[in-house]
C-alpha positions in Angstrom: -109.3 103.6 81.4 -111.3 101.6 83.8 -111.1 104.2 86.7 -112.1 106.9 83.7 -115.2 104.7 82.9 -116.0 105.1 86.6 -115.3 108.7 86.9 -117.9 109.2 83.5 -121.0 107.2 85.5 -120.4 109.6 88.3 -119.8 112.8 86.7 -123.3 112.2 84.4 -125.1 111.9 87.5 -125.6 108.0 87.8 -125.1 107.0 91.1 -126.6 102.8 90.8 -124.7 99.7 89.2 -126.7 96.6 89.2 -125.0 93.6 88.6 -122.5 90.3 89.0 -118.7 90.7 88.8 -115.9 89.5 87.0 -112.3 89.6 85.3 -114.4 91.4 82.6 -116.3 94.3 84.6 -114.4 93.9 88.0 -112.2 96.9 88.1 -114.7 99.8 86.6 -117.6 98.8 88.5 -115.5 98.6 91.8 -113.7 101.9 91.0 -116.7 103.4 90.8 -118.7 102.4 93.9 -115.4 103.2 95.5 -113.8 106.0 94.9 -116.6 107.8 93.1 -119.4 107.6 95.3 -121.2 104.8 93.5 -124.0 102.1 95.0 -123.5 98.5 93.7 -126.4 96.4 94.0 -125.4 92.6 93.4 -127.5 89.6 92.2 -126.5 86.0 91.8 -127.2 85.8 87.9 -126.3 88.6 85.4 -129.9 88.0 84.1 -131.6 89.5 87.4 -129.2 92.5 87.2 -130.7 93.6 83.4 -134.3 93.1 84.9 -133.2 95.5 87.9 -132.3 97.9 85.8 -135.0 98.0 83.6 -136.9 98.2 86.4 -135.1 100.5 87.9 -135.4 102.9 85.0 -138.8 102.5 84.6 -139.6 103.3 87.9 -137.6 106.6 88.3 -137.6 107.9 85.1 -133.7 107.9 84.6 -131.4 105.5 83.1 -130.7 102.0 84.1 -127.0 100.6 84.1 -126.0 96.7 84.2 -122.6 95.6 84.4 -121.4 91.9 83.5 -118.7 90.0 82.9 -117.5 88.7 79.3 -118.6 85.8 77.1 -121.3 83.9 79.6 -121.9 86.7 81.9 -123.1 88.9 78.6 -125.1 85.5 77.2 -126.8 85.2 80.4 -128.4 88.2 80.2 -130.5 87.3 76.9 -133.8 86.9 78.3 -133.8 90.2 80.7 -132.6 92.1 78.2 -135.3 91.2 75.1 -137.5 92.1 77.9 -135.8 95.5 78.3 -135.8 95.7 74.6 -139.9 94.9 74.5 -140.3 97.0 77.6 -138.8 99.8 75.9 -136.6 100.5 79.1 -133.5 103.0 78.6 -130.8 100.4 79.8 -126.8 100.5 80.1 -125.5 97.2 79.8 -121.7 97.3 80.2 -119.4 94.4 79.3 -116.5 92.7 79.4 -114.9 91.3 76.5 -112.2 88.9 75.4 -108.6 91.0 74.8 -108.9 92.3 71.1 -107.7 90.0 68.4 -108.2 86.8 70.9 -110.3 84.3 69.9 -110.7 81.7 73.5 -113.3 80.5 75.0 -115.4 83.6 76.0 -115.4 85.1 72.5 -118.7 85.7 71.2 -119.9 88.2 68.6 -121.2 90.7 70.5 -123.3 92.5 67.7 -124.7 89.4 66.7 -126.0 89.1 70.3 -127.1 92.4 70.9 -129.4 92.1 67.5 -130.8 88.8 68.5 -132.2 90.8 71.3 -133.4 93.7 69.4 -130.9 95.8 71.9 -128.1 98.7 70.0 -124.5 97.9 70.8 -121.4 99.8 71.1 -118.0 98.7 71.4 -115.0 100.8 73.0 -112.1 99.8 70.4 -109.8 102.3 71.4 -108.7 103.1 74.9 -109.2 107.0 73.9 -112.5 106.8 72.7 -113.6 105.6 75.3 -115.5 108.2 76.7 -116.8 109.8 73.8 -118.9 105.9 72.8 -119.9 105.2 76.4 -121.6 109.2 76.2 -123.1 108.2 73.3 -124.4 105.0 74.4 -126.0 106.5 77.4 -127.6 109.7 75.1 -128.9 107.2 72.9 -130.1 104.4 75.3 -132.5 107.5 76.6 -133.7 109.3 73.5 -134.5 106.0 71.8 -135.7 104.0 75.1 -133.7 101.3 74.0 -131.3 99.1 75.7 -127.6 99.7 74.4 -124.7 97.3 75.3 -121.3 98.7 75.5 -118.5 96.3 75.2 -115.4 97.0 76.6 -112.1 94.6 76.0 -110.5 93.7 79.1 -107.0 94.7 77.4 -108.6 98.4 76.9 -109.0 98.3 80.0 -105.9 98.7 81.6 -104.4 101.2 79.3 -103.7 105.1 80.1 -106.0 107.6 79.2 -106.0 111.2 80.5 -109.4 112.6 81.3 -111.7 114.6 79.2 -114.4 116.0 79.6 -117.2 114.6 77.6 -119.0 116.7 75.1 -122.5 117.7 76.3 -125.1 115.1 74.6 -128.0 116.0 72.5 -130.9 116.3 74.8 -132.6 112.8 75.5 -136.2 114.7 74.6 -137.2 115.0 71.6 -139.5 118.3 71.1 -143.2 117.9 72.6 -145.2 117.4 69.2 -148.9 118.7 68.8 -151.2 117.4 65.6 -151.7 120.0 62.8 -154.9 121.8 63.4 -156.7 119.8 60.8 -156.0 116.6 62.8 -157.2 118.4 65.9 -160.7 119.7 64.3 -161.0 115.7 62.7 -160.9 114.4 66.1 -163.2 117.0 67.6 -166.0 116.2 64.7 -165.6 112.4 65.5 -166.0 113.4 69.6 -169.0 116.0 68.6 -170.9 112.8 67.1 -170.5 110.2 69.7 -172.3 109.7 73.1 -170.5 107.4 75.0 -166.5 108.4 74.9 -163.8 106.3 76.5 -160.4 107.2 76.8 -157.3 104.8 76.9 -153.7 105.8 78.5 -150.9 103.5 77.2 -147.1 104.0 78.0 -147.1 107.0 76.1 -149.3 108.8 78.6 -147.3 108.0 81.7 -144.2 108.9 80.1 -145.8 112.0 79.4 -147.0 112.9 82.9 -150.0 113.8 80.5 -152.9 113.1 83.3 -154.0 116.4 83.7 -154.7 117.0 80.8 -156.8 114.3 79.5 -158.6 114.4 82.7 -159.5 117.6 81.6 -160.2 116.4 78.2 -162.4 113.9 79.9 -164.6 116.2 82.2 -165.6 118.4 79.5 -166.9 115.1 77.6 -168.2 113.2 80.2 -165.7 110.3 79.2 -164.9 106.9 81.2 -161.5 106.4 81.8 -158.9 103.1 81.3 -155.3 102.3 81.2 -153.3 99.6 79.0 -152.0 97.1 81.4 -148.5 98.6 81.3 -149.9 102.0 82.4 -152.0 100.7 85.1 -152.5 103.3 88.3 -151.9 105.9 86.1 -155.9 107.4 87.0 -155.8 105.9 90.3 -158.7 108.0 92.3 -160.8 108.6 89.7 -164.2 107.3 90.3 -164.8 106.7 86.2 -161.7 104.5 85.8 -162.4 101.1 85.1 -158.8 100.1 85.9 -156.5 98.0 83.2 -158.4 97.0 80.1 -158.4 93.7 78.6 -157.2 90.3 79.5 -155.9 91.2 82.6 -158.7 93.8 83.8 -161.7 93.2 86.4 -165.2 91.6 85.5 -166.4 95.3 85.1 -164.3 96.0 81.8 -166.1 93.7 79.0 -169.5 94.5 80.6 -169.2 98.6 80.0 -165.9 99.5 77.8 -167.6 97.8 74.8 -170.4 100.4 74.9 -168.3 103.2 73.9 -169.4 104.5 70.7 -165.7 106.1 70.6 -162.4 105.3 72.2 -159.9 108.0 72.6 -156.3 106.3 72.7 -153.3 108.0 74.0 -149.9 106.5 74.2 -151.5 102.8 73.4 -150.9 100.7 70.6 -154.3 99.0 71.7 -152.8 95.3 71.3 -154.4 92.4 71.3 -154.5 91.8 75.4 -156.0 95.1 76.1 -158.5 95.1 72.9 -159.0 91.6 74.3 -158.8 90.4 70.6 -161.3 93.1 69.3 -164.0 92.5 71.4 -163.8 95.6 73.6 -163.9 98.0 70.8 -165.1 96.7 67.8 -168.1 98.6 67.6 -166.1 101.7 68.7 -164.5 104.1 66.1 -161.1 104.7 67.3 -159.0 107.4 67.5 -155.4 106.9 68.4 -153.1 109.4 69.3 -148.9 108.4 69.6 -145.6 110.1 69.5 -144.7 107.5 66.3 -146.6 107.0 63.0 -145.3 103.2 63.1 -147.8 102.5 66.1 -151.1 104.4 64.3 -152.8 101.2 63.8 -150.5 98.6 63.8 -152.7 96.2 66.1 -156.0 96.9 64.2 -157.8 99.3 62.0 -158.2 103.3 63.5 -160.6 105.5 62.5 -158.3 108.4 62.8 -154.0 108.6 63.7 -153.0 111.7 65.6 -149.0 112.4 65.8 -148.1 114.0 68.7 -147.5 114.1 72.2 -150.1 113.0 74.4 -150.7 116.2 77.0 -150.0 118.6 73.8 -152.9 116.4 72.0 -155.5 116.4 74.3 -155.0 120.1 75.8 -155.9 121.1 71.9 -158.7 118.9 71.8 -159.8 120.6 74.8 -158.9 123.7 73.4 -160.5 123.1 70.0 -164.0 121.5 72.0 -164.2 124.8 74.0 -163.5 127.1 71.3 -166.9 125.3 69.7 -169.0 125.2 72.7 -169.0 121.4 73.0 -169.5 119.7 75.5 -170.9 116.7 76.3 -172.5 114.5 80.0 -170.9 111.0 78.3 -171.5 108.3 80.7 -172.6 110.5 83.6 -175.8 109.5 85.1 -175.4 106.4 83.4 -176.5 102.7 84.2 -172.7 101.7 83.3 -171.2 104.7 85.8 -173.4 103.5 88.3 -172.4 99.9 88.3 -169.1 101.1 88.1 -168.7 103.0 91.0 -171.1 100.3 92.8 -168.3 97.5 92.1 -166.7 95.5 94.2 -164.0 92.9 91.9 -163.6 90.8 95.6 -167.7 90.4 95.1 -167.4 88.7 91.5 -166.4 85.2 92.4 -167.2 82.3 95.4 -163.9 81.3 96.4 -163.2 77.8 95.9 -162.3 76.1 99.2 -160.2 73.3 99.5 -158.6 71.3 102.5 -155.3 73.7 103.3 -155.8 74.9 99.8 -156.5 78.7 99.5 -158.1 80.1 96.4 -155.5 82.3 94.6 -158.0 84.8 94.2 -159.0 85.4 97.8 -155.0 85.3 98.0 -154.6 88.7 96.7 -158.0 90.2 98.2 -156.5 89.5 101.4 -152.9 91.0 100.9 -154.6 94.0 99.3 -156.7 94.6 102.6 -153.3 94.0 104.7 -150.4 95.4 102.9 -149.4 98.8 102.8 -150.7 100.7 100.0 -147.6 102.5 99.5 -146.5 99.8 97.2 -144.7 98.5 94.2 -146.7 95.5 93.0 -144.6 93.1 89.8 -145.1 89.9 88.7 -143.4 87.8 85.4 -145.8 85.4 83.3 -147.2 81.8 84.6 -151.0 80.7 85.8 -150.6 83.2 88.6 -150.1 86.0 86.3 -153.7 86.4 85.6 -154.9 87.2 88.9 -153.1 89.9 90.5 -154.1 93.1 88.7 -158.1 92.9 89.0 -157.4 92.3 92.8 -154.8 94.6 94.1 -154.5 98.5 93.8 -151.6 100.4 93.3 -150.8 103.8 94.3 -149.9 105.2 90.9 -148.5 104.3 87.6 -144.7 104.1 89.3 -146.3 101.3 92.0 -146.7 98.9 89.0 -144.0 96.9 86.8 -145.7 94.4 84.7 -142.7 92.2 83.9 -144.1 91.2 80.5 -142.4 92.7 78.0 -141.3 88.7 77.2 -143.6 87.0 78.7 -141.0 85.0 80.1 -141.3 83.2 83.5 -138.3 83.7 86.1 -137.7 87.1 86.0 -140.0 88.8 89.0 -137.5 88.5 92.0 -134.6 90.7 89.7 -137.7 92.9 88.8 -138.4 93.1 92.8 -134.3 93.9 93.4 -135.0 96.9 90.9 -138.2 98.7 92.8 -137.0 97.8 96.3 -133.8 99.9 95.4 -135.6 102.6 93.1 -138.4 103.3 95.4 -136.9 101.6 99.0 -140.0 103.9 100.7 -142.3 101.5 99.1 -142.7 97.9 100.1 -142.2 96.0 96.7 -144.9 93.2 96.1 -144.0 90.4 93.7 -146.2 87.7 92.7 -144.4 84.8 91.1 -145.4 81.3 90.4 -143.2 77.7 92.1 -141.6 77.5 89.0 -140.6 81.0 88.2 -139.7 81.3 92.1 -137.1 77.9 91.8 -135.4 79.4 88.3 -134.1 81.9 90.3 -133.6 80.5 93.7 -130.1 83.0 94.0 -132.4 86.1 94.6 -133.8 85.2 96.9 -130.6 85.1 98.7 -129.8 88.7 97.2 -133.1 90.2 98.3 -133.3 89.0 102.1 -128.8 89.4 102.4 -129.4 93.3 101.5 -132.5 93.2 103.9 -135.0 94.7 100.7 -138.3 95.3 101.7 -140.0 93.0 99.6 -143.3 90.2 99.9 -142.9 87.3 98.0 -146.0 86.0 97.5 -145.1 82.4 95.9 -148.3 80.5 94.0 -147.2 77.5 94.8 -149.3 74.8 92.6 -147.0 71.9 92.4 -146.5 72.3 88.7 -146.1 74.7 85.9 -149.5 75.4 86.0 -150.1 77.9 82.8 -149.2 74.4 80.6 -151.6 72.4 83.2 -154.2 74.5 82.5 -153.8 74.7 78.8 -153.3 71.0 77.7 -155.3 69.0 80.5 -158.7 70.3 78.6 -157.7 69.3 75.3 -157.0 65.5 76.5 -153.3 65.5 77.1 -151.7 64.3 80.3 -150.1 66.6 82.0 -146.8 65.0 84.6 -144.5 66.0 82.7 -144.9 69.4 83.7 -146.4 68.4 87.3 -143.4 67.9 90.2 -145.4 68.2 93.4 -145.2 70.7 95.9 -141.7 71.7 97.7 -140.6 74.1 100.5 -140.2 77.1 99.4 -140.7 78.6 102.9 -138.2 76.2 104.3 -135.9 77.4 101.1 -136.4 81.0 101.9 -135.8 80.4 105.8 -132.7 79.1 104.6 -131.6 82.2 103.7 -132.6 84.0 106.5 -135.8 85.3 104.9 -138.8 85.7 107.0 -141.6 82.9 105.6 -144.6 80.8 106.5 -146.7 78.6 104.9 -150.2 80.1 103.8 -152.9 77.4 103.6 -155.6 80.5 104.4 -156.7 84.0 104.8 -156.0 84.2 108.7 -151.8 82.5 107.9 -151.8 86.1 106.0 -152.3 88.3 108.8 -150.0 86.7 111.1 -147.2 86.6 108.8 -147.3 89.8 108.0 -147.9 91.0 111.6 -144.7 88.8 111.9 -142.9 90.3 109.6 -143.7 93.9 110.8 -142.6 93.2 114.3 -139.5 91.9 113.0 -138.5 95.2 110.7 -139.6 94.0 107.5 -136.6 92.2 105.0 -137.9 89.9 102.5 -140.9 88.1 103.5 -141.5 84.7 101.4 -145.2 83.8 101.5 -145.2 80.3 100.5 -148.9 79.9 99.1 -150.7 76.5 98.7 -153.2 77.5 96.2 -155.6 75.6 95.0 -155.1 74.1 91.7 -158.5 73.7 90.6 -159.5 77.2 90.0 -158.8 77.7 86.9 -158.2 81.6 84.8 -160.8 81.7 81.9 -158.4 84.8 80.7 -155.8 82.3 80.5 -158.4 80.0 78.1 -159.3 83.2 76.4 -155.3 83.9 75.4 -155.0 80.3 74.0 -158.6 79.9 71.9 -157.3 83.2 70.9 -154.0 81.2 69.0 
């Protein structure tokens, strides 16, 4: 059955394992990058292998498949795969399981798991239906966008099955959607009124490909454009995008977005980091437009809920605008569009010099200006999380994974693993923090062993400094979560990754001319940043609980 497993992956077109081996997952995971034409990427820790494929996924579009072994190998995967589940990335997770009817050591409950994630679980019972519940696990895992884990008894394993051919699955897609024309003519009234139109692309818009036509949308009304933080790139080149909105976004954003008399949301659910707790649209009537009615205004109050699909919806609000004779300069020849397209982020702040300390904002100026900008740019949470997107551009809406679907720190180098392998004609860019970067110490050994071309760029503060940050104004000491600054260069070289040690602007450029002249790899920036320079954002977030 195991080869048979093997032979399904290949003959539905999957062609990418990620993952760690065992007695549970050994033999179908080697069969297949064997004998069927397979790739198997490897990490070090089963939880690295779901945030590759999630990653993965979300970077081509298809289907992202884990493998792991049984009982710890499946538990060790928790975190990554809550963050698949919040990501909303179409994930595979095979794995091994105890012999049926055992109960040892490496029995869990495997439902029971799977729900404390929020992922969908499968289980292959019998060696014959095998085929038939890993089809349906992949068919569902893309319709719903939903991680599924498929367990698979190490007895099952082993038994004879002859081949058969799976039955075709129902079509991932579900039909494009379109509001009824009522809906349509109530959204074109509320336009008609206003003067000042934004519009808002969320992860339904990207998944979409819906650009064209709210661009289109957006010329006719003269709107200003922005992108949740999940969608960011997605109107890279236009010069009325104000980039990400909210509490990760540039100093332009809460000067100009909150002057919209109407925000046009498609594909966002308009949460609480890109409304940046109300303050960017509450004097806005909003109208939010989404594939399910469960999202219509389930971060805040809407003024109107469209159903539908976001290029469908905004091609018949074109439609419907043109058939009236509406149209509308917005925010051309405005103040806010010329300040806009007059502003530089890097001239918002005076960096903060200290002795061999670089200021973790001129940081990422600096490897924006230097780095390719054919790039995949990731980071996981921490202090360092907060700086990254108003600073660096990205090519396009696949160039960015915002591994924050958790919130959880440690899981930016398995991110990296999954775009240096989905997009390997992109340098991958990860920004992590110390702390994240020593949790997960074994990818680092996985990305520079399979010679990824990936930047590390390591804030390395000494501490965890999101909890430094937090606690130290309210009175508390903080050396508990303070452990001084180590090596991480000297770690990284270790490994045979390329390093250095950046104290300044100028140890940028030479390590990546370095690192050019060497053929790329994994490049380990190891960056003493300056402590003291603090995120407001960050102080935003937690006044905010």
């Amino acid at each position: 059955m195991a080869e048979q497993i093997a032979r399904l992956l290949a003959a539905e077109g999957h062609d990418t394992i990620f993952g760690l081996l065992g007695s549970g997952n050994f033999i179908f995971t080697d069969t297949f990058a064997r004998d069927f034409g397979g790739r198997f990427v490897w990490v070090r820790h089963e939880s690295a292998a779901v945030a590759a494929a999630a990653t993965y996924a979300q970077v081509t579009g298809r289907l992202g498949i884990a493998s792991v072994h049984q009982g710890p190998g499946v538990t060790n995967t928790l975190t990554t795969l809550t963050h698949a589940v919040r990501e909303r990335q179409p994930v595979l997770l095979l794995a091994g399981e105890t012999g049926r009817g055992l109960q040892v050591n490496q029995t869990i409950d495997l439902a029971a798991f799977a729900a404390a994630a929020g992922a969908r679980v499968h289980r292959v019972v019998r060696s014959e239906d095998a085929i038939s519940v890993i089809s349906r696990a992949m068919a569902e895992a893309q319709k719903f966008r939903i991680p599924v884990v498929v367990g698979i008894p190490t007895d099952v394993q082993v038994e004879e099955i002859e081949w058969t051919e799976p039955a075709p699955p129902a079509s991932p897609n579900t039909p494009l959607s379109r509001p009824a024309s009522a809906d349509i003519a109530a959204a074109a009234d509320i336009i008609e009124r206003s003067k000042r139109p934004f519009i808002l692309a969320g992860r339904g818009a990207v998944l979409a490909d819906a650009r064209n036509e709210i661009e289109a949308l957006g010329e006719r009304i003269g709107a200003l454009y922005g992108t949740s933080l999940v969608a960011n790139g997605f109107f890279v080149g236009n010069d009325r995008s104000v980039g990400v909105c909210g509490g990760f976004s540039s100093e332009i954003v809460p000067r100009i977005v909150p002057k919209a008399d109407v925000v046009i949301s498609f594909g966002a659910t308009i949460n609480q980091w890109t409304a940046m707790h109300g303050t960017l649209i509450d004097r806005s009537k909003v109208i939010q437009i989404d594939t399910e009615e469960g999202a219509i205004g389930v971060n805040g109050p809407v003024r109107l809920g469209l159903i539908g699909d976001a290029g469908r919806t905004a091609a018949a609000l074109l439609h419907e605008l043109e058939r009236r004779g509406y149209e509308s300069d917005g925010f051309r020849g405005s103040d806010e569009l010329r300040e806009l397209q007059g502003f530089v982020a890097a001239d918002e702040f005076e960096p903060v010099e200290a002795d061999g300390l670089i200021d973790p904002r001129s940081l990422v100026v600096e490897l924006d200006r230097l780095l390719p900008l054919e790039r995949t740019v990731t980071y996981d949470s921490g202090h360092h999380h907060w700086w990254p997107t108003a600073f660096i551009r990205v090519p396009d809406a696949q160039g960015f994974v915002a591994a924050q679907g958790f919130q959880s720190v440690g899981v930016a180098l398995g991110v990296a693993l999954g775009s240096a392998v989905a997009r390997p004609d992109r340098v991958s860019v990860v920004f992590i923090g110390d702390g994240g970067t020593l949790m997960q110490l074994g990818e680092l050994d996985a990305l520079t062993a399979q010679r990824r071309d990936v930047v590390v760029v390591v804030y390395n503060d000494g501490a965890y400094g999101a909890e430094v940050h937090h606690f130290q104004p309210m009175g508390f000491e903080t050396d508990h979560v303070t452990f001084g600054t180590r090596d991480i260069a000297g770690i990284a070289s270790a490994f045979g990754a390329s390093s250095a040690v950046v104290h300044s602007v100028s140890d940028i450029d030479e390590a990546l001319a370095a690192w050019e002249s060497a053929g790329r790899g994994t490049l380990v920036l190891d960056c003493r940043v300056n402590p003291a320079v603090r995120s407001e954002r960050l102080q935003e977030a937690f006044r905010a609980h």
